[in-house]
XYZ file of C-alpha atoms in Angstrom:
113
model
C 55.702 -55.143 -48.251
C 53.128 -52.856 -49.753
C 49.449 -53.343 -49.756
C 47.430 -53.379 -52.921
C 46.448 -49.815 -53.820
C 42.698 -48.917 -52.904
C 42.318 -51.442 -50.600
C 43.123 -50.130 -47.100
C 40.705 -49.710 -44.578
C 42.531 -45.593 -43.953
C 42.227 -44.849 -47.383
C 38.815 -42.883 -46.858
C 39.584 -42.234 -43.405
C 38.596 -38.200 -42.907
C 37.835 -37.977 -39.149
C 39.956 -35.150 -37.234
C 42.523 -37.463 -35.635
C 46.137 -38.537 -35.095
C 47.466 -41.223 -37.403
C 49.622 -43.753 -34.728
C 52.035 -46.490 -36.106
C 50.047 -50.134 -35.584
C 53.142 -51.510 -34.021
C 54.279 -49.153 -31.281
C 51.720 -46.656 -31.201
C 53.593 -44.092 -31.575
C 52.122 -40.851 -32.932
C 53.012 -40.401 -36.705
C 50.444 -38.029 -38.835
C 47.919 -35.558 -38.084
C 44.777 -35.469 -40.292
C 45.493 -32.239 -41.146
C 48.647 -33.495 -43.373
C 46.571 -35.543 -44.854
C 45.540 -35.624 -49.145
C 43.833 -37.455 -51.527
C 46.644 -38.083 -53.576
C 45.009 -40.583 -55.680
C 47.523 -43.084 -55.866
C 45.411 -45.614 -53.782
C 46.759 -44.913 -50.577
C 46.325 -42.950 -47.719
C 48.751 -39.707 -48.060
C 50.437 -37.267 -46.023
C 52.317 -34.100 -46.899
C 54.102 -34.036 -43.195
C 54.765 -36.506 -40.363
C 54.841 -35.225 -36.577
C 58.600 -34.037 -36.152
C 61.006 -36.605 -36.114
C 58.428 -39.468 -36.166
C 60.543 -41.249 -39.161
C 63.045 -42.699 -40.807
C 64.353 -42.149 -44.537
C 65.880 -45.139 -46.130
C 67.262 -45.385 -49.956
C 65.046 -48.089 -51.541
C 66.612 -49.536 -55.134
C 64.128 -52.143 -55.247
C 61.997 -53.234 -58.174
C 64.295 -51.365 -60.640
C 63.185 -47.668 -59.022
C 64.774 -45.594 -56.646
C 62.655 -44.796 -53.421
C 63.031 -43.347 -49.998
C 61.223 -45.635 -47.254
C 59.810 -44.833 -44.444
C 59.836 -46.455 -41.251
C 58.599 -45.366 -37.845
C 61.562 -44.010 -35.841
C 60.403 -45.483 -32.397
C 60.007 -49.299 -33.679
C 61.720 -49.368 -37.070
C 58.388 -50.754 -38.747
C 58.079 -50.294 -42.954
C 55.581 -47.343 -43.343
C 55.739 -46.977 -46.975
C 57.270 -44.441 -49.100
C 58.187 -40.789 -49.874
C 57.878 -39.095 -53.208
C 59.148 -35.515 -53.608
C 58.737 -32.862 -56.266
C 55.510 -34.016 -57.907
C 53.941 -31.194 -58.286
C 50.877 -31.780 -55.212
C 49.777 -28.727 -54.051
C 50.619 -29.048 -50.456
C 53.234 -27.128 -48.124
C 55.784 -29.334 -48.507
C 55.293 -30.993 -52.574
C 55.942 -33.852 -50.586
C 53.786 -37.127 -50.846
C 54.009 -39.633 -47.659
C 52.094 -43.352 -49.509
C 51.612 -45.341 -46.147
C 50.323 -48.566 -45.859
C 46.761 -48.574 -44.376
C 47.963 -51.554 -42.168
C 50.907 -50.208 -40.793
C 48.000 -46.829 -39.267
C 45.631 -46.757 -36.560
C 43.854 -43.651 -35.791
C 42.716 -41.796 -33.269
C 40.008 -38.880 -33.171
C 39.771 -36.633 -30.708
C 38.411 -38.323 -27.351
C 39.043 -41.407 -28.868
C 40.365 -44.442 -25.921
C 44.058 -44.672 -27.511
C 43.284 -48.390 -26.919
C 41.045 -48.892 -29.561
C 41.805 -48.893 -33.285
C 39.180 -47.204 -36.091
């Protein structure tokens, strides 16, 4: 599932920090990937290596690549490639606020922001 654009609670999120999957904790994005994209939710141009999983998507009439956290197999959201974003990569990680927790620096790993 996919949350309603501009609606997650990570959307404005612009601490320093490390982005962790909700389910498993593992570690996923650092806030240094991350851009406003505006497309409503929160984007990254890079995960952590090997952090995720690419799946073809043909739903809702439009092929996609999902994403899913490699440790737990949990729905992310999606990649888009070749937009034209001026990052690194022209890359554009749309992840699901819900599916995030992160963590600034110092932060008890325990706790959720």
């Amino acid at each position: 599932g996919t949350e309603r654009p501009f609606t997650g609670e990570l959307l404005d999120e612009n601490r320093e920090g490390i982005y962790r999957c909700r389910a498993c904790s593992a570690e996923l994005f650092r806030s240094t990937t991350k851009f406003d994209a505006h497309c409503g939710w929160p984007s990254f141009y890079q995960p952590i290596t090997d952090t995720i999983e690419y799946l073809e998507d043909n739903t809702h009439g439009m092929k996609r690549v999902e994403v899913r956290c490699a440790n737990c197999d949990s729905h992310l959201g999606h990649v888009f490639e070749g937009e034209g974003y001026d990052t690194p990569t022209d890359r554009r990680y749309c992840i699901n606020s819900i599916c995030l927790v992160h963590h600034a620096p110092g932060e008890d790993s325990r706790s959720s922001s």
